[in-house]
PDB file of C-alpha atoms in Angstrom:
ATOM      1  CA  UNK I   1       7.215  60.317 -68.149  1.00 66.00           C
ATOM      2  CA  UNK I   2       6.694  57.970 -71.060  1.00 68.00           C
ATOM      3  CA  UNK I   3       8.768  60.190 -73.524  1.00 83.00           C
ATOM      4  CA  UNK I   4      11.943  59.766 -71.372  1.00 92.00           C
ATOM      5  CA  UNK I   5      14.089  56.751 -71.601  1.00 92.00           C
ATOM      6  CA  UNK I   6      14.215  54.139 -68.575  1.00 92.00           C
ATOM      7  CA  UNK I   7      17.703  53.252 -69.484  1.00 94.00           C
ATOM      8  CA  UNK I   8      20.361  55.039 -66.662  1.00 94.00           C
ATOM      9  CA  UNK I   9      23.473  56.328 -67.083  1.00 94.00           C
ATOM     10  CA  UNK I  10      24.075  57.769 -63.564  1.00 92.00           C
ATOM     11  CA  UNK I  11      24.168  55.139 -61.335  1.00 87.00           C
ATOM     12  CA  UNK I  12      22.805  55.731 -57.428  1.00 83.00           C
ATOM     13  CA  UNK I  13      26.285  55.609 -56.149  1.00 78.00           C
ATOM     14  CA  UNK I  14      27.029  59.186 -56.836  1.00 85.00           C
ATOM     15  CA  UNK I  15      28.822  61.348 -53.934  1.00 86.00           C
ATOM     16  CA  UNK I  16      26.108  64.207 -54.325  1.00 90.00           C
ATOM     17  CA  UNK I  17      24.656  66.407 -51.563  1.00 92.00           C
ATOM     18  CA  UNK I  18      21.008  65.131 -50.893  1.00 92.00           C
ATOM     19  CA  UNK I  19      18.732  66.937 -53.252  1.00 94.00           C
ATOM     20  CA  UNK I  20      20.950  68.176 -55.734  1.00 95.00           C
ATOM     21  CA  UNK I  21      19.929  68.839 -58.763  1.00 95.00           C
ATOM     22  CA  UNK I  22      22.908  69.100 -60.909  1.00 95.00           C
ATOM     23  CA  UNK I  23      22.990  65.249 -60.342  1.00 94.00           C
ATOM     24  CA  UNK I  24      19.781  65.270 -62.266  1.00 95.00           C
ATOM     25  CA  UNK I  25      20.156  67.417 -64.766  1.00 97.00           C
ATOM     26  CA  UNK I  26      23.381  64.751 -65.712  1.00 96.00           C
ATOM     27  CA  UNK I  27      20.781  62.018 -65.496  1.00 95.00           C
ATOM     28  CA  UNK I  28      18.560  63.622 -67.769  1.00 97.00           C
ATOM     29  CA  UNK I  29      21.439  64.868 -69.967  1.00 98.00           C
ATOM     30  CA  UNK I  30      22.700  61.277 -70.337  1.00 97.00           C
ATOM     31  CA  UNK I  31      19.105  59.625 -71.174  1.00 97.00           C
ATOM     32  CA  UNK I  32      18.665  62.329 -73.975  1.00 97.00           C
ATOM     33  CA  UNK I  33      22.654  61.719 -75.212  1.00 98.00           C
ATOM     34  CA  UNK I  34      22.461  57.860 -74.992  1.00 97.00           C
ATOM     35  CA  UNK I  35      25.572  55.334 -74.096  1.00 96.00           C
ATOM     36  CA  UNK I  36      27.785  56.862 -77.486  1.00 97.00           C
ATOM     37  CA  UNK I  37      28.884  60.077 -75.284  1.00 98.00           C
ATOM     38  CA  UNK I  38      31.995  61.415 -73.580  1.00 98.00           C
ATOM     39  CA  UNK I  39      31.457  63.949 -71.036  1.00 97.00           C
ATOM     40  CA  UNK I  40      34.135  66.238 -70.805  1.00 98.00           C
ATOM     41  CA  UNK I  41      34.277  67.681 -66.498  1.00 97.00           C
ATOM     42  CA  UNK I  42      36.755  70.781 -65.720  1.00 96.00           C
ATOM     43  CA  UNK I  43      36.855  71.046 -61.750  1.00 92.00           C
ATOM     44  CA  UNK I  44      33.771  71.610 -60.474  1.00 93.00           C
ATOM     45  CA  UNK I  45      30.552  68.965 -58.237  1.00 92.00           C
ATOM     46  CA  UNK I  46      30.609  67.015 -61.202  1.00 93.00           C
ATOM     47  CA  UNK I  47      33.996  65.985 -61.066  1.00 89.00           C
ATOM     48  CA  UNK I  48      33.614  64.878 -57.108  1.00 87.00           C
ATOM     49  CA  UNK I  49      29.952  63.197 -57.178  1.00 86.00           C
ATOM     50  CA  UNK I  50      31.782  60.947 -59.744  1.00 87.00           C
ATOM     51  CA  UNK I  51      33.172  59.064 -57.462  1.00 83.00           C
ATOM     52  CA  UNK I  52      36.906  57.975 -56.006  1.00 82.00           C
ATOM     53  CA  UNK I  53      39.265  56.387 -58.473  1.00 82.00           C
ATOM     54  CA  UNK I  54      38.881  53.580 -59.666  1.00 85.00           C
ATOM     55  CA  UNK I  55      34.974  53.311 -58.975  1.00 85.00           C
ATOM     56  CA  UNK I  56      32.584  55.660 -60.918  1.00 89.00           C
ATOM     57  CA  UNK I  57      29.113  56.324 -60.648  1.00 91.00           C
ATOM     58  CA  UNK I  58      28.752  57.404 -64.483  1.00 93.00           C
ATOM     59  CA  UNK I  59      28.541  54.601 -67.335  1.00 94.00           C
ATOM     60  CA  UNK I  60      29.857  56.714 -70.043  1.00 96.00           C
ATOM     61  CA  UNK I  61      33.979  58.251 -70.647  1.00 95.00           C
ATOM     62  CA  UNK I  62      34.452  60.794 -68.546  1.00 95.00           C
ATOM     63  CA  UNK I  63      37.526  63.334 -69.423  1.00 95.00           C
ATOM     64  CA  UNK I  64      38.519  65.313 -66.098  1.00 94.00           C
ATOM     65  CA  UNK I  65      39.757  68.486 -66.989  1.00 95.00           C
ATOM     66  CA  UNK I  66      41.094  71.779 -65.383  1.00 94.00           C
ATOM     67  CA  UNK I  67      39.219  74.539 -64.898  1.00 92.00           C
ATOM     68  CA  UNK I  68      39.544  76.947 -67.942  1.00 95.00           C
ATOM     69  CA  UNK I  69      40.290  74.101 -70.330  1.00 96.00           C
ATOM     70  CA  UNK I  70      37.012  72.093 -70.505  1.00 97.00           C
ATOM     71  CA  UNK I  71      36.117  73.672 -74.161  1.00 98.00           C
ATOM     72  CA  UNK I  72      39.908  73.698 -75.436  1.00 97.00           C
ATOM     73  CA  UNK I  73      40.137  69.770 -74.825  1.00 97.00           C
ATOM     74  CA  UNK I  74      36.463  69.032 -76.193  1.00 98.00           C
ATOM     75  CA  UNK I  75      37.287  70.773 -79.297  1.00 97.00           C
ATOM     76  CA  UNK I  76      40.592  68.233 -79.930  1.00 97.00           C
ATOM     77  CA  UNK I  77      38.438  65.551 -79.074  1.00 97.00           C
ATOM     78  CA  UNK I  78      35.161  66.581 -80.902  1.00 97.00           C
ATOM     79  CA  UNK I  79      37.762  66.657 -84.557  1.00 97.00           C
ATOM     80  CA  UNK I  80      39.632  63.724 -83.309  1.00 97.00           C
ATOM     81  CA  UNK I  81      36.133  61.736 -83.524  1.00 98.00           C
ATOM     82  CA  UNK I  82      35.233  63.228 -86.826  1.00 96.00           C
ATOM     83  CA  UNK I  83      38.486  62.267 -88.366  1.00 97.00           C
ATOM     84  CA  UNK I  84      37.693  59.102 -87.266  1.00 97.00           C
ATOM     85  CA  UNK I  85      34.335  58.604 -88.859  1.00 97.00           C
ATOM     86  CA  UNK I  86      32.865  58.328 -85.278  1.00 96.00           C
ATOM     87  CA  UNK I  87      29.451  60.411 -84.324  1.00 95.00           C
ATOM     88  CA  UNK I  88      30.116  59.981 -80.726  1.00 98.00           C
ATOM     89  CA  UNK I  89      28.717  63.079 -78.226  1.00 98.00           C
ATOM     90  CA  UNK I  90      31.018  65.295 -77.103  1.00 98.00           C
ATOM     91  CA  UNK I  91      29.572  67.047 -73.846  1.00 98.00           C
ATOM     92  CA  UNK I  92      31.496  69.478 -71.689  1.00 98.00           C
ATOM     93  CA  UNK I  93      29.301  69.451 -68.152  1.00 98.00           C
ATOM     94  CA  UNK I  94      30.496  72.159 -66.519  1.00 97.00           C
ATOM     95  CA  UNK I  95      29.504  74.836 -63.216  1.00 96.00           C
ATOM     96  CA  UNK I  96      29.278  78.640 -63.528  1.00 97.00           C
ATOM     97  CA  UNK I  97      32.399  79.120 -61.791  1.00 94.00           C
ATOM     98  CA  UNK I  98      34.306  77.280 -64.821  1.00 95.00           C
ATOM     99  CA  UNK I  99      32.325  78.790 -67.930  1.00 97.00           C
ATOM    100  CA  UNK I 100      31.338  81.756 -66.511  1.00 96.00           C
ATOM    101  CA  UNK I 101      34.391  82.888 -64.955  1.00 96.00           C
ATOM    102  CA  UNK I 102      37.362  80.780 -65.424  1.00 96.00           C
ATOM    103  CA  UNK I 103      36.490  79.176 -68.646  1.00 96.00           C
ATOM    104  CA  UNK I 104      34.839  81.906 -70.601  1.00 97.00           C
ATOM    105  CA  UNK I 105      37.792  81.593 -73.121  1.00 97.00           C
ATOM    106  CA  UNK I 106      37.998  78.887 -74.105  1.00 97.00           C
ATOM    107  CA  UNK I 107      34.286  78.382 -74.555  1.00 98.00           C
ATOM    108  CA  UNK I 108      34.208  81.753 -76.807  1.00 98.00           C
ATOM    109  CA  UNK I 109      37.524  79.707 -78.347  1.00 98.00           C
ATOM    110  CA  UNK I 110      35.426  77.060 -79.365  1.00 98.00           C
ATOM    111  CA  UNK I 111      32.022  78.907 -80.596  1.00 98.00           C
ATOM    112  CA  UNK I 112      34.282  81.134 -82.788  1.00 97.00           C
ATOM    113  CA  UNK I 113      35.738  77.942 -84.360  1.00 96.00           C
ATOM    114  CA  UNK I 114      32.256  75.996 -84.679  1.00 97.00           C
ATOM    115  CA  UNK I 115      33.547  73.271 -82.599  1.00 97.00           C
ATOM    116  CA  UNK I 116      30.791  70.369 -82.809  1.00 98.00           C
ATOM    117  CA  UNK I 117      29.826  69.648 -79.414  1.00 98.00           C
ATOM    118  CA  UNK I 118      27.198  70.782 -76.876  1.00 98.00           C
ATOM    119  CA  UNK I 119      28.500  73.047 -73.692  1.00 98.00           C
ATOM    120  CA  UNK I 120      26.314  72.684 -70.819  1.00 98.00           C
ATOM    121  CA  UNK I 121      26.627  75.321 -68.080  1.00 98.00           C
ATOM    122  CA  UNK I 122      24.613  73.764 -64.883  1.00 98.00           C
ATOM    123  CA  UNK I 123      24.201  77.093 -63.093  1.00 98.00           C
ATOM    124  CA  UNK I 124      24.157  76.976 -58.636  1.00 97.00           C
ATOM    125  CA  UNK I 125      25.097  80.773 -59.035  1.00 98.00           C
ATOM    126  CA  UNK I 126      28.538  79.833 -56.886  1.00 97.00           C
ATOM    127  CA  UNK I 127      31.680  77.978 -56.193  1.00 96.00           C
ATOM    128  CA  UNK I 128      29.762  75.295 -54.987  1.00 92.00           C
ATOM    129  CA  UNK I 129      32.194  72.582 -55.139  1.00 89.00           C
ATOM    130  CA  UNK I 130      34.517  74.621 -52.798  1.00 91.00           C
ATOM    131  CA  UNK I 131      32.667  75.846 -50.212  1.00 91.00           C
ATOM    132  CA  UNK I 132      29.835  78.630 -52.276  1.00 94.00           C
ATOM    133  CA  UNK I 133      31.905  81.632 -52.808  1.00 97.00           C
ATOM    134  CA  UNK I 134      31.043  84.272 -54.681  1.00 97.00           C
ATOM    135  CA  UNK I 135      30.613  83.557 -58.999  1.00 97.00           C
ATOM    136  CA  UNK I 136      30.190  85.760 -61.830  1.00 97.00           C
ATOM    137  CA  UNK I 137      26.961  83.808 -61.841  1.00 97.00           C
ATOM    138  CA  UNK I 138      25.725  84.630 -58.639  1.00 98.00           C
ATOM    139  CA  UNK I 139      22.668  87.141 -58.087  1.00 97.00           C
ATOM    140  CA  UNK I 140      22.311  90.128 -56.356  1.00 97.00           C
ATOM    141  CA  UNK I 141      21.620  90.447 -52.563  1.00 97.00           C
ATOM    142  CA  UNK I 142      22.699  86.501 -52.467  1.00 98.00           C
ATOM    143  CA  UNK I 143      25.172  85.885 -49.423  1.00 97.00           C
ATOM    144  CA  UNK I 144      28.149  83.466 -49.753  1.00 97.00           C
ATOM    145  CA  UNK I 145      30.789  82.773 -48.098  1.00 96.00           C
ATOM    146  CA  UNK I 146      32.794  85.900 -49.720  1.00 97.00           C
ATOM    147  CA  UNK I 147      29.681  87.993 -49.889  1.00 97.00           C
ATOM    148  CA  UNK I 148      28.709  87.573 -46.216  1.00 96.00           C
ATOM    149  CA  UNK I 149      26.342  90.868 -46.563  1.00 95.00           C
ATOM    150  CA  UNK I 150      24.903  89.922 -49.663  1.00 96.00           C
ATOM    151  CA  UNK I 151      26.331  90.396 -53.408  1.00 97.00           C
ATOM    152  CA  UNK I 152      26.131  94.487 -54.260  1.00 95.00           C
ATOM    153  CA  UNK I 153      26.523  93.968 -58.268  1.00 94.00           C
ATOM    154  CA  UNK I 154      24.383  91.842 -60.879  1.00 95.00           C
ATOM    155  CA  UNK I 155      24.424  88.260 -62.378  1.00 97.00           C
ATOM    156  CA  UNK I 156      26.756  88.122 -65.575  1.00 97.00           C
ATOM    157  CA  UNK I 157      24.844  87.838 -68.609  1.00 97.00           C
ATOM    158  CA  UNK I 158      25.961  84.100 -69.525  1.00 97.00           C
ATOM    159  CA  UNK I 159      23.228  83.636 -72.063  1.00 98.00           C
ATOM    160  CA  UNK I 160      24.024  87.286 -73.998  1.00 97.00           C
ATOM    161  CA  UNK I 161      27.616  86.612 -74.151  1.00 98.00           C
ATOM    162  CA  UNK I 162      27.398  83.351 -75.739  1.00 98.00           C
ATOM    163  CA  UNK I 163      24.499  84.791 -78.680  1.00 98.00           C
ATOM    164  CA  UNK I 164      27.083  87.394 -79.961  1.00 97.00           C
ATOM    165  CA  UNK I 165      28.816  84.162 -81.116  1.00 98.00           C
ATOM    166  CA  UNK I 166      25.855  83.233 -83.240  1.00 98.00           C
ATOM    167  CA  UNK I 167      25.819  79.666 -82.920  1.00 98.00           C
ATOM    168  CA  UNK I 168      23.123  76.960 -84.464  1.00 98.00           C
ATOM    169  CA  UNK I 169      21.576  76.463 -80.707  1.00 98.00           C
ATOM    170  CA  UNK I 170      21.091  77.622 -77.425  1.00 98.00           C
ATOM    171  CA  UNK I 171      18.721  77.307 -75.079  1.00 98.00           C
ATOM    172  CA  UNK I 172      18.266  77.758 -71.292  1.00 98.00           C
ATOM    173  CA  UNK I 173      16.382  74.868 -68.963  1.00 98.00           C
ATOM    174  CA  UNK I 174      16.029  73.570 -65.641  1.00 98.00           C
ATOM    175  CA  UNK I 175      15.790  70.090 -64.432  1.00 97.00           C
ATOM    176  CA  UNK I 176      12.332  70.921 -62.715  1.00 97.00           C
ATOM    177  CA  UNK I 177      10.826  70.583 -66.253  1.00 97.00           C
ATOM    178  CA  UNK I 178      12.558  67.897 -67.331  1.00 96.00           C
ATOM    179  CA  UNK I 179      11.256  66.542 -70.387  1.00 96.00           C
ATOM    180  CA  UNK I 180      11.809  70.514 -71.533  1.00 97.00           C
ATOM    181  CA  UNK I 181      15.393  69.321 -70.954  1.00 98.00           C
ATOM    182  CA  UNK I 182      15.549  66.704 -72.212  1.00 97.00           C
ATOM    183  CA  UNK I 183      13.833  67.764 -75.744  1.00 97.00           C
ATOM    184  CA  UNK I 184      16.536  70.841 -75.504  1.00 98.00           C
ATOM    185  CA  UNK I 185      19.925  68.737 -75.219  1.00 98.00           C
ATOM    186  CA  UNK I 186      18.273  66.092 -78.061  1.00 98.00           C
ATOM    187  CA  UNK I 187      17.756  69.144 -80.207  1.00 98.00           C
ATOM    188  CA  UNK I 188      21.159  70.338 -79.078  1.00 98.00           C
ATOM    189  CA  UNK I 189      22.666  67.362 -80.088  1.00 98.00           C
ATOM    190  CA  UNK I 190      21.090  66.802 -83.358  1.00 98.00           C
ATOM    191  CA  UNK I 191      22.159  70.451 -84.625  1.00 98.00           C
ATOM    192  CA  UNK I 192      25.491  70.431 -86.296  1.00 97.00           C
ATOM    193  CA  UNK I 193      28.037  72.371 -85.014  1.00 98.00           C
ATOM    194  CA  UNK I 194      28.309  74.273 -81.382  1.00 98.00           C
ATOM    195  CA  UNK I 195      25.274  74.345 -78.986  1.00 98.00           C
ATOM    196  CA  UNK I 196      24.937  75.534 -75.660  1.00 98.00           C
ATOM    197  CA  UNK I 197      22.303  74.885 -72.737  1.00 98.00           C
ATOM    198  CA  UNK I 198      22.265  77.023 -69.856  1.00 98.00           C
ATOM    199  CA  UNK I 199      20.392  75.321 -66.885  1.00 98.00           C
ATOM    200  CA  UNK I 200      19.483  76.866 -63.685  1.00 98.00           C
ATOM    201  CA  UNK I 201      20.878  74.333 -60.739  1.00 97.00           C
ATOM    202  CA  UNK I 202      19.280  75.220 -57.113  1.00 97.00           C
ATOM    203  CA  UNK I 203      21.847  73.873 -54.847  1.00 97.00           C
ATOM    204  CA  UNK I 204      20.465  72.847 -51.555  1.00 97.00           C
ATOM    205  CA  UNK I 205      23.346  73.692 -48.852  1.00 96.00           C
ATOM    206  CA  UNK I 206      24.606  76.718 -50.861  1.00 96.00           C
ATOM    207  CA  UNK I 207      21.090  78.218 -51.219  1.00 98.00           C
ATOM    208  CA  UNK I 208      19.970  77.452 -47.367  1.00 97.00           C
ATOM    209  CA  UNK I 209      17.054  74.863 -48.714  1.00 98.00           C
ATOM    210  CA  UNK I 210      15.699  72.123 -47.373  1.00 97.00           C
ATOM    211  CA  UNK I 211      16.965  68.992 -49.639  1.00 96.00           C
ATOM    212  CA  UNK I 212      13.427  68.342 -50.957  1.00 96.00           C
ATOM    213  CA  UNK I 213      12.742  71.770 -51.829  1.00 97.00           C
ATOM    214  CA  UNK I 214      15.123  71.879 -54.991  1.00 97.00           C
ATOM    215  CA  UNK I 215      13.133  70.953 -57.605  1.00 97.00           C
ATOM    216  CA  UNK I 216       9.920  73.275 -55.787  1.00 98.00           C
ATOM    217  CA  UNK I 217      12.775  76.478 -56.010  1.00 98.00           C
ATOM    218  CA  UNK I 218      13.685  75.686 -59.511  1.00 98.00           C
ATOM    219  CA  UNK I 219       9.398  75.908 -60.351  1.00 98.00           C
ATOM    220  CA  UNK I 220       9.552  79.352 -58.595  1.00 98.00           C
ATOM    221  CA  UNK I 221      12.324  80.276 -60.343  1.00 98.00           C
ATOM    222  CA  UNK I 222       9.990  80.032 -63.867  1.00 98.00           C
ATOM    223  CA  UNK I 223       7.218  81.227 -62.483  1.00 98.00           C
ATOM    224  CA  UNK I 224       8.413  84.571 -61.333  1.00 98.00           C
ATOM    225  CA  UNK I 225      10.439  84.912 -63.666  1.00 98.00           C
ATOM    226  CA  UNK I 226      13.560  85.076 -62.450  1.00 98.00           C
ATOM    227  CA  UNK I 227      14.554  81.889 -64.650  1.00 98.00           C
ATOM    228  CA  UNK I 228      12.644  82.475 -68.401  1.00 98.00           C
ATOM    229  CA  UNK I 229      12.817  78.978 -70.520  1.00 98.00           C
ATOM    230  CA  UNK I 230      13.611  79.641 -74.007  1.00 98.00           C
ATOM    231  CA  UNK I 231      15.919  77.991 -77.054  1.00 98.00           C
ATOM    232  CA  UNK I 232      17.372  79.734 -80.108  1.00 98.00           C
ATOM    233  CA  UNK I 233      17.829  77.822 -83.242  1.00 98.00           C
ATOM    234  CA  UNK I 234      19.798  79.356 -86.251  1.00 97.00           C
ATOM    235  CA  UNK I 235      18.819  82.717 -84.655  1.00 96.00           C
ATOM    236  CA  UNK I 236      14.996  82.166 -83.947  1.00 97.00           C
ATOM    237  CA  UNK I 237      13.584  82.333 -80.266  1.00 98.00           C
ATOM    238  CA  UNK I 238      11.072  80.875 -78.886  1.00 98.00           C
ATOM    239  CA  UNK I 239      10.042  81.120 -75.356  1.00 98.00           C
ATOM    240  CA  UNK I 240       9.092  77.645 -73.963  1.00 98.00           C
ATOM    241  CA  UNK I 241       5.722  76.808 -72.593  1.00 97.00           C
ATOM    242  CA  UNK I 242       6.441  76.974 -68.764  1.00 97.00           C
ATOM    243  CA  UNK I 243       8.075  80.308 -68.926  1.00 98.00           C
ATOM    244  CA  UNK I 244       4.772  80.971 -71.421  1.00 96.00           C
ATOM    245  CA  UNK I 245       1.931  80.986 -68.683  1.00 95.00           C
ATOM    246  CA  UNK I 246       4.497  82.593 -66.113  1.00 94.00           C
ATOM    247  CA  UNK I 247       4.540  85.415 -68.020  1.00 93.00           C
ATOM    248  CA  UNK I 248       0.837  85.554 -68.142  1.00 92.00           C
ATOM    249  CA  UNK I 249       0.391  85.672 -64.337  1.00 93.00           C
ATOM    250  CA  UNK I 250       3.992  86.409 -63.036  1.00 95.00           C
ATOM    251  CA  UNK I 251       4.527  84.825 -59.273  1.00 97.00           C
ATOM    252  CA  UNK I 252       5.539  87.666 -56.872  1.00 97.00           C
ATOM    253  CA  UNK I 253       9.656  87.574 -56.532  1.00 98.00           C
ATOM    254  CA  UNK I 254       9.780  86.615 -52.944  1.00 97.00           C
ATOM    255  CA  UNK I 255       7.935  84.153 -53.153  1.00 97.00           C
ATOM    256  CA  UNK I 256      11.173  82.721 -54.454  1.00 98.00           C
ATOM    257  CA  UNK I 257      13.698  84.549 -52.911  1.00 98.00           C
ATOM    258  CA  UNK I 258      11.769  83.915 -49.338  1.00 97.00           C
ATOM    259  CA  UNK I 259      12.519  80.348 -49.313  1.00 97.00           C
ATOM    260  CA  UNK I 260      16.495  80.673 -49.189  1.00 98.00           C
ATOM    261  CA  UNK I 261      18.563  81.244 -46.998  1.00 98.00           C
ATOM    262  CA  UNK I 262      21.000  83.448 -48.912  1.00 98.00           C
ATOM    263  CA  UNK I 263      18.626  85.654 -49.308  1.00 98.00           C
ATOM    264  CA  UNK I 264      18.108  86.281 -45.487  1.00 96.00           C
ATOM    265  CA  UNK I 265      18.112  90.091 -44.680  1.00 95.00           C
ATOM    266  CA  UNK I 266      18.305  91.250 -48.380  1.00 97.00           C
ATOM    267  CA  UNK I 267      17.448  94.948 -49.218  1.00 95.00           C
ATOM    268  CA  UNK I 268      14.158  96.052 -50.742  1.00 96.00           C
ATOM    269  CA  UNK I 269      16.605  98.335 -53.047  1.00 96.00           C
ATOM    270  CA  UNK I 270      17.776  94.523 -54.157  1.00 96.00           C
ATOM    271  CA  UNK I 271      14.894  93.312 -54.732  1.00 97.00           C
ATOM    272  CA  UNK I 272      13.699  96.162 -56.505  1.00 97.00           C
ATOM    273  CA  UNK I 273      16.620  96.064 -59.151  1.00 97.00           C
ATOM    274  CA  UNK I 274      16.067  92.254 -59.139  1.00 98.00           C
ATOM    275  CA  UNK I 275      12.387  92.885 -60.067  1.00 97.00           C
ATOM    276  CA  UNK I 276      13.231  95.666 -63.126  1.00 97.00           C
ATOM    277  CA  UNK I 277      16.227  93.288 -64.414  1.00 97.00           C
ATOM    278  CA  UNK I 278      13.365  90.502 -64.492  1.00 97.00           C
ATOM    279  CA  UNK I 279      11.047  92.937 -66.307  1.00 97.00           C
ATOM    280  CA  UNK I 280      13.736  94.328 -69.084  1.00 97.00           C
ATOM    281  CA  UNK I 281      14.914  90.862 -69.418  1.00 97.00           C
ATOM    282  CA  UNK I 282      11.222  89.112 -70.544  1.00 97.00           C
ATOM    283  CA  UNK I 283      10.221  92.513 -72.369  1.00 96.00           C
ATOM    284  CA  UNK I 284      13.890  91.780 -74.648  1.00 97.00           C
ATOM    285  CA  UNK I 285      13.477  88.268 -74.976  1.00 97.00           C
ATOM    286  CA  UNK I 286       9.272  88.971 -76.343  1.00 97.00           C
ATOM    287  CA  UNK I 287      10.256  91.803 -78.357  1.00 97.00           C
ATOM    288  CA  UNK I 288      12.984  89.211 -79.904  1.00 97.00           C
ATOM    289  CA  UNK I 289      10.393  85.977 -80.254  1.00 97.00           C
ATOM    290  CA  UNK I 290       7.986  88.517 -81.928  1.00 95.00           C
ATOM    291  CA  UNK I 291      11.029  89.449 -84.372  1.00 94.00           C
ATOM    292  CA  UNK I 292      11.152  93.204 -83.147  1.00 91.00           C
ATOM    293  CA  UNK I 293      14.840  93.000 -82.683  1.00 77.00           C
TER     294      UNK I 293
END
């Protein structure tokens, strides 16, 4: 793709799983950010497909973190560069498990204070890193390894959460369109004060795929629906042009959920509420683009 950079800031020495795509949403996040970036990691894939001390496989500062102190430490270091004069990116790269869950306070810390930095939430909807338990993140009728019979309650509304807080930008993406991310975190990062990017992360051993079937899952994941591509900038939606034609022409849901694992055995009552939370979700997010709401 001619409109992305050739220049690499993830090297190919990364300790990922084959096929994961959090890996390449980080190489796409780090083309669009450029070499003048600090990523800030809490505990999560990131901060293991790094490396082991003292070799790295990133070519930018990285700032390991704990877990519900990602967005408390970017916001020190976000004013430290200002008072220096310095324009330097300030990204926290962090899973669901630490911003939707364990981290949620300090990111809503940060929002409320306008904090200039961009908070990206790569989304595997589980504690990958420590063996795919059970998230705030993670959907209903997925099994993990604490939800052995599939999860009986609904994905935490990230995305709904964070627009209370009313902040210059926010978006959600996925790295199977990736020069849609990549335009979202340059916007991102080009809009003062705090933006957020929500991207959906298939995960291949946590979701039971085959390696090379990531970046196919995250595609169904648009075109059903079940992932809608959108940004919000000083309050105005727009629904991005993937999610566009999927909602002309919907895929059917199991198409997607057929294809993992975790999904093995789940209810029709699942899929059912899975369907109508897809439904209510694209009618609210029109009815907001068309400035009904």
């Amino acid at each position: 793709m001619a409109e992305i950079p050739k220049e690499e800031y993830l090297e190919k020495c990364t300790t990922a799983c084959a096929g994961c795509t959090s890996s390449l949403t980080l190489r796409y996040v780090l083309k669009a950010a450029g070499p003048d970036t600090v990523l800030v990691v809490p505990a999560c894939c990131t901060s293991i497909l790094q490396g082991i001390y003292p070799n790295t496989s990133f070519s930018v500062p990285v700032y390991n973190i704990a877990f519900a102190a990602a967005a408390a430490c970017a916001s020190g270091m976000s004013e430290a560069f200002a008072s220096m004069g310095k324009k330097t990116n300030v990204i926290v790269y962090a899973g669901d498990g630490g911003t939707i869950d364990i981290g949620i306070q300090a990111l809503s810390g940060a929002l409320e204070r306008g904090t200039d930095f961009l908070y990206i939430c790569y989304d595997n909807e589980a504690y990958g890193n420590t063996g795919m338990q059970r998230s705030g993140a993670t959907p209903m009728g997925a099994r993990t390894t604490t939800t052995p019979g599939g999860k009986t309650d609904a994905k935490k509304d990230l995305d709904r959460i964070v627009a209370a807080h009313n902040i210059p930008y926010q978006a959600t993406a996925t790295p199977a369109y990736p020069k849609d991310l990549y335009e979202k975190v340059k916007t991102a990062l080009a809009t003062p004060g705090p933006s957020f990017i929500h991207i959906l992360a298939p995960c291949p051993p946590g979701w039971r795929i085959a390696s090379d079937m990531s970046v196919t899952v995250g595609k169904l994941a648009v075109k059903t629906g079940s992932w809608v591509l959108w940004e919000r900038k000083y309050g105005e939606l727009r629904i991005s042009s993937p999610s566009k034609s999927a909602m002309k022409k919907r895929a059917p849901l199991r198409e997607y959920l057929s294809v993992q694992g975790r999904f093995k055995g789940i209810s029709d009552s699942a899929v059912n509420e899975l369907e109508q939370a897809i439904e209510k979700n694209i009618a609210q997010l029109a009815k907001e683009e068309a400035g009904e709401c």
